Amino acid sequence: MLVISTCRNVSRLALRSLNLRSPIALRTFSAGLALKQKDVVNVTFVRANGDRIKASGKVGDSLLDVVVNNSVDLDGFGACEGTLTCSTCHLIFKTNDYEKLPDKPGDEELDMLDLAYELTDTSRLGCQITLSKDMDGLEVHVPSTINDARAA
């Protein structure tokens, strides 16, 4: 702690003598726990049999990231790792949640969704959905079967 404090003081003096300001030299560090809790988005994946799997991700993560980072057991999910070359991360949203999504599906995503099983009007690919804070508590349904478009 003494070394860090001494380094900060030396850098501040050097910056003052150069008449510069550096955000790094003046930065105050905190435990960061409050920031992490604020950036967490909780998601529930509902399997076709009704099993509910709760997971969480960070703002900016995709739903595919949430599945991978939490080791959620969804067989075959995200086989192409988010490159839009399969439809294995197909998810079904509630109508209200679907309408709140900031981006509508693009042509590439729609092409992949055309190959998905159990397609609905509120289907999206999880790799294309980026989490935002207002999605906290999101619940998405996972179709009972997947179709890996790469195998076609």
PDB file of C-alpha atoms in Angstrom:
ATOM      1  CA  MET A   1       0.000   0.000   0.000  1.00  0.00           C
ATOM      2  CA  LEU A   2       2.861   2.364   0.855  1.00  0.00           C
ATOM      3  CA  VAL A   3       4.491   1.679  -2.512  1.00  0.00           C
ATOM      4  CA  ILE A   4       1.250   2.431  -4.391  1.00  0.00           C
ATOM      5  CA  SER A   5       0.714   5.615  -2.404  1.00  0.00           C
ATOM      6  CA  THR A   6       4.292   6.730  -3.033  1.00  0.00           C
ATOM      7  CA  CYS A   7       3.994   5.997  -6.771  1.00  0.00           C
ATOM      8  CA  ARG A   8       0.774   8.009  -6.964  1.00  0.00           C
ATOM      9  CA  ASN A   9       2.355  10.966  -5.198  1.00  0.00           C
ATOM     10  CA  VAL A  10       5.414  10.879  -7.443  1.00  0.00           C
ATOM     11  CA  SER A  11       3.274  10.706 -10.582  1.00  0.00           C
ATOM     12  CA  ARG A  12       1.093  13.592  -9.388  1.00  0.00           C
ATOM     13  CA  LEU A  13       4.169  15.737  -8.747  1.00  0.00           C
ATOM     14  CA  ALA A  14       5.575  14.867 -12.165  1.00  0.00           C
ATOM     15  CA  LEU A  15       2.277  15.716 -13.833  1.00  0.00           C
ATOM     16  CA  ARG A  16       1.971  18.996 -11.954  1.00  0.00           C
ATOM     17  CA  SER A  17       5.448  20.005 -13.047  1.00  0.00           C
ATOM     18  CA  LEU A  18       4.454  19.219 -16.662  1.00  0.00           C
ATOM     19  CA  ASN A  19       1.084  20.889 -16.115  1.00  0.00           C
ATOM     20  CA  LEU A  20      -0.742  17.737 -17.285  1.00  0.00           C
ATOM     21  CA  ARG A  21      -3.620  15.769 -15.852  1.00  0.00           C
ATOM     22  CA  SER A  22      -3.883  12.033 -16.136  1.00  0.00           C
ATOM     23  CA  PRO A  23      -7.035  10.107 -15.283  1.00  0.00           C
ATOM     24  CA  ILE A  24      -4.885   7.151 -14.293  1.00  0.00           C
ATOM     25  CA  ALA A  25      -2.848   9.108 -11.762  1.00  0.00           C
ATOM     26  CA  LEU A  26      -5.954  10.584 -10.154  1.00  0.00           C
ATOM     27  CA  ARG A  27      -8.109   7.482 -10.257  1.00  0.00           C
ATOM     28  CA  THR A  28      -9.536   6.193  -6.997  1.00  0.00           C
ATOM     29  CA  PHE A  29      -9.895   2.446  -6.757  1.00  0.00           C
ATOM     30  CA  SER A  30     -12.789   0.679  -5.075  1.00  0.00           C
ATOM     31  CA  ALA A  31     -13.662  -2.928  -4.416  1.00  0.00           C
ATOM     32  CA  GLY A  32     -15.840  -2.890  -7.551  1.00  0.00           C
ATOM     33  CA  LEU A  33     -18.495  -5.120  -5.994  1.00  0.00           C
ATOM     34  CA  ALA A  34     -21.297  -2.591  -6.441  1.00  0.00           C
ATOM     35  CA  LEU A  35     -20.360  -2.075 -10.089  1.00  0.00           C
ATOM     36  CA  LYS A  36     -20.411  -5.811 -10.753  1.00  0.00           C
ATOM     37  CA  GLN A  37     -23.835  -6.249  -9.177  1.00  0.00           C
ATOM     38  CA  LYS A  38     -25.203  -3.356 -11.194  1.00  0.00           C
ATOM     39  CA  ASP A  39     -23.934  -4.839 -14.470  1.00  0.00           C
ATOM     40  CA  VAL A  40     -25.319  -8.351 -13.871  1.00  0.00           C
ATOM     41  CA  VAL A  41     -28.310  -9.476 -15.934  1.00  0.00           C
ATOM     42  CA  ASN A  42     -30.219 -12.542 -14.751  1.00  0.00           C
ATOM     43  CA  VAL A  43     -31.702 -14.822 -17.398  1.00  0.00           C
ATOM     44  CA  THR A  44     -33.868 -17.932 -17.096  1.00  0.00           C
ATOM     45  CA  PHE A  45     -33.779 -20.561 -19.832  1.00  0.00           C
ATOM     46  CA  VAL A  46     -36.927 -22.707 -19.898  1.00  0.00           C
ATOM     47  CA  ARG A  47     -36.573 -26.131 -21.496  1.00  0.00           C
ATOM     48  CA  ALA A  48     -39.437 -27.720 -23.433  1.00  0.00           C
ATOM     49  CA  ASN A  49     -40.069 -30.060 -20.471  1.00  0.00           C
ATOM     50  CA  GLY A  50     -40.512 -27.060 -18.156  1.00  0.00           C
ATOM     51  CA  ASP A  51     -37.130 -27.261 -16.404  1.00  0.00           C
ATOM     52  CA  ARG A  52     -35.886 -23.781 -15.554  1.00  0.00           C
ATOM     53  CA  ILE A  53     -32.191 -22.952 -15.672  1.00  0.00           C
ATOM     54  CA  LYS A  54     -31.147 -19.693 -14.058  1.00  0.00           C
ATOM     55  CA  ALA A  55     -27.948 -18.036 -15.241  1.00  0.00           C
ATOM     56  CA  SER A  56     -26.444 -14.581 -15.308  1.00  0.00           C
ATOM     57  CA  GLY A  57     -24.325 -12.518 -17.622  1.00  0.00           C
ATOM     58  CA  LYS A  58     -22.880  -9.060 -17.881  1.00  0.00           C
ATOM     59  CA  VAL A  59     -24.305  -6.138 -19.782  1.00  0.00           C
ATOM     60  CA  GLY A  60     -22.898  -6.495 -23.304  1.00  0.00           C
ATOM     61  CA  ASP A  61     -22.765 -10.305 -23.269  1.00  0.00           C
ATOM     62  CA  SER A  62     -24.837 -12.256 -25.783  1.00  0.00           C
ATOM     63  CA  LEU A  63     -27.262 -14.947 -24.659  1.00  0.00           C
ATOM     64  CA  LEU A  64     -24.824 -17.431 -26.195  1.00  0.00           C
ATOM     65  CA  ASP A  65     -22.115 -16.019 -23.886  1.00  0.00           C
ATOM     66  CA  VAL A  66     -24.420 -16.552 -20.902  1.00  0.00           C
ATOM     67  CA  VAL A  67     -24.911 -20.229 -21.827  1.00  0.00           C
ATOM     68  CA  VAL A  68     -21.198 -20.830 -22.417  1.00  0.00           C
ATOM     69  CA  ASN A  69     -19.862 -18.829 -19.447  1.00  0.00           C
ATOM     70  CA  ASN A  70     -22.274 -20.498 -17.017  1.00  0.00           C
ATOM     71  CA  SER A  71     -21.795 -24.000 -18.481  1.00  0.00           C
ATOM     72  CA  VAL A  72     -25.538 -24.262 -19.027  1.00  0.00           C
ATOM     73  CA  ASP A  73     -26.316 -27.769 -20.283  1.00  0.00           C
ATOM     74  CA  LEU A  74     -28.229 -27.133 -23.506  1.00  0.00           C
ATOM     75  CA  ASP A  75     -27.223 -29.932 -25.843  1.00  0.00           C
ATOM     76  CA  GLY A  76     -25.684 -28.614 -29.077  1.00  0.00           C
ATOM     77  CA  PHE A  77     -26.430 -24.977 -28.253  1.00  0.00           C
ATOM     78  CA  GLY A  78     -24.171 -22.508 -30.088  1.00  0.00           C
ATOM     79  CA  ALA A  79     -22.366 -25.072 -32.233  1.00  0.00           C
ATOM     80  CA  CYS A  80     -20.964 -22.417 -34.603  1.00  0.00           C
ATOM     81  CA  GLU A  81     -19.809 -20.225 -31.673  1.00  0.00           C
ATOM     82  CA  GLY A  82     -21.850 -17.228 -32.778  1.00  0.00           C
ATOM     83  CA  THR A  83     -20.726 -16.994 -36.412  1.00  0.00           C
ATOM     84  CA  LEU A  84     -24.289 -17.122 -37.803  1.00  0.00           C
ATOM     85  CA  THR A  85     -23.697 -20.395 -39.622  1.00  0.00           C
ATOM     86  CA  CYS A  86     -26.114 -22.611 -37.696  1.00  0.00           C
ATOM     87  CA  SER A  87     -29.395 -22.249 -35.860  1.00  0.00           C
ATOM     88  CA  THR A  88     -28.540 -24.142 -32.688  1.00  0.00           C
ATOM     89  CA  CYS A  89     -28.888 -21.115 -30.399  1.00  0.00           C
ATOM     90  CA  HIS A  90     -32.510 -20.615 -31.444  1.00  0.00           C
ATOM     91  CA  LEU A  91     -34.557 -19.197 -28.568  1.00  0.00           C
ATOM     92  CA  ILE A  92     -38.195 -18.218 -28.269  1.00  0.00           C
ATOM     93  CA  PHE A  93     -39.071 -14.966 -26.496  1.00  0.00           C
ATOM     94  CA  LYS A  94     -42.304 -13.839 -24.886  1.00  0.00           C
ATOM     95  CA  THR A  95     -44.041 -11.324 -27.144  1.00  0.00           C
ATOM     96  CA  ASN A  96     -43.454  -8.406 -24.743  1.00  0.00           C
ATOM     97  CA  ASP A  97     -39.748  -9.190 -24.426  1.00  0.00           C
ATOM     98  CA  TYR A  98     -39.369  -9.690 -28.177  1.00  0.00           C
ATOM     99  CA  GLU A  99     -40.894  -6.286 -28.910  1.00  0.00           C
ATOM    100  CA  LYS A 100     -38.510  -4.611 -26.427  1.00  0.00           C
ATOM    101  CA  LEU A 101     -35.393  -5.942 -28.175  1.00  0.00           C
ATOM    102  CA  PRO A 102     -33.443  -2.970 -29.548  1.00  0.00           C
ATOM    103  CA  ASP A 103     -32.462  -4.602 -32.838  1.00  0.00           C
ATOM    104  CA  LYS A 104     -34.621  -6.558 -35.232  1.00  0.00           C
ATOM    105  CA  PRO A 105     -33.122  -9.644 -36.889  1.00  0.00           C
ATOM    106  CA  GLY A 106     -31.022  -9.010 -39.987  1.00  0.00           C
ATOM    107  CA  ASP A 107     -31.145 -10.976 -43.224  1.00  0.00           C
ATOM    108  CA  GLU A 108     -28.414 -13.431 -42.174  1.00  0.00           C
ATOM    109  CA  GLU A 109     -30.167 -14.200 -38.901  1.00  0.00           C
ATOM    110  CA  LEU A 110     -33.517 -14.614 -40.654  1.00  0.00           C
ATOM    111  CA  ASP A 111     -31.916 -17.039 -43.121  1.00  0.00           C
ATOM    112  CA  MET A 112     -30.627 -19.166 -40.227  1.00  0.00           C
ATOM    113  CA  LEU A 113     -33.945 -18.958 -38.379  1.00  0.00           C
ATOM    114  CA  ASP A 114     -35.700 -20.323 -41.481  1.00  0.00           C
ATOM    115  CA  LEU A 115     -33.765 -23.549 -40.849  1.00  0.00           C
ATOM    116  CA  ALA A 116     -34.619 -23.740 -37.130  1.00  0.00           C
ATOM    117  CA  TYR A 117     -37.125 -26.215 -35.731  1.00  0.00           C
ATOM    118  CA  GLU A 118     -40.173 -24.903 -33.834  1.00  0.00           C
ATOM    119  CA  LEU A 119     -39.849 -21.448 -35.376  1.00  0.00           C
ATOM    120  CA  THR A 120     -42.223 -18.791 -34.011  1.00  0.00           C
ATOM    121  CA  ASP A 121     -42.869 -15.112 -34.649  1.00  0.00           C
ATOM    122  CA  THR A 122     -40.771 -14.333 -31.569  1.00  0.00           C
ATOM    123  CA  SER A 123     -37.799 -16.562 -32.391  1.00  0.00           C
ATOM    124  CA  ARG A 124     -34.265 -15.161 -32.333  1.00  0.00           C
ATOM    125  CA  LEU A 125     -30.756 -16.566 -32.305  1.00  0.00           C
ATOM    126  CA  GLY A 126     -29.160 -16.209 -28.882  1.00  0.00           C
ATOM    127  CA  CYS A 127     -25.817 -15.231 -30.391  1.00  0.00           C
ATOM    128  CA  GLN A 128     -27.450 -12.086 -31.813  1.00  0.00           C
ATOM    129  CA  ILE A 129     -29.065 -10.845 -28.590  1.00  0.00           C
ATOM    130  CA  THR A 130     -26.883  -8.520 -26.527  1.00  0.00           C
ATOM    131  CA  LEU A 131     -27.822  -8.130 -22.879  1.00  0.00           C
ATOM    132  CA  SER A 132     -28.756  -4.742 -21.487  1.00  0.00           C
ATOM    133  CA  LYS A 133     -29.677  -3.862 -17.918  1.00  0.00           C
ATOM    134  CA  ASP A 134     -33.386  -3.617 -18.759  1.00  0.00           C
ATOM    135  CA  MET A 135     -33.307  -7.331 -19.706  1.00  0.00           C
ATOM    136  CA  ASP A 136     -32.702  -8.360 -16.096  1.00  0.00           C
ATOM    137  CA  GLY A 137     -35.125 -11.177 -15.287  1.00  0.00           C
ATOM    138  CA  LEU A 138     -35.509 -12.199 -18.942  1.00  0.00           C
ATOM    139  CA  GLU A 139     -37.090 -15.605 -19.530  1.00  0.00           C
ATOM    140  CA  VAL A 140     -36.539 -17.396 -22.839  1.00  0.00           C
ATOM    141  CA  HIS A 141     -37.810 -20.764 -24.045  1.00  0.00           C
ATOM    142  CA  VAL A 142     -35.454 -23.309 -25.552  1.00  0.00           C
ATOM    143  CA  PRO A 143     -37.003 -25.444 -28.340  1.00  0.00           C
ATOM    144  CA  SER A 144     -37.132 -29.191 -27.735  1.00  0.00           C
ATOM    145  CA  THR A 145     -34.972 -29.940 -30.780  1.00  0.00           C
ATOM    146  CA  ILE A 146     -32.237 -28.129 -32.651  1.00  0.00           C
ATOM    147  CA  ASN A 147     -31.193 -28.098 -36.244  1.00  0.00           C
ATOM    148  CA  ASP A 148     -27.543 -27.510 -37.014  1.00  0.00           C
ATOM    149  CA  ALA A 149     -27.765 -25.844 -40.412  1.00  0.00           C
ATOM    150  CA  ARG A 150     -24.110 -26.672 -41.062  1.00  0.00           C
ATOM    151  CA  ALA A 151     -25.036 -30.355 -41.362  1.00  0.00           C
ATOM    152  CA  ALA A 152     -27.477 -29.704 -44.230  1.00  0.00           C
TER     153      ALA A 152
END
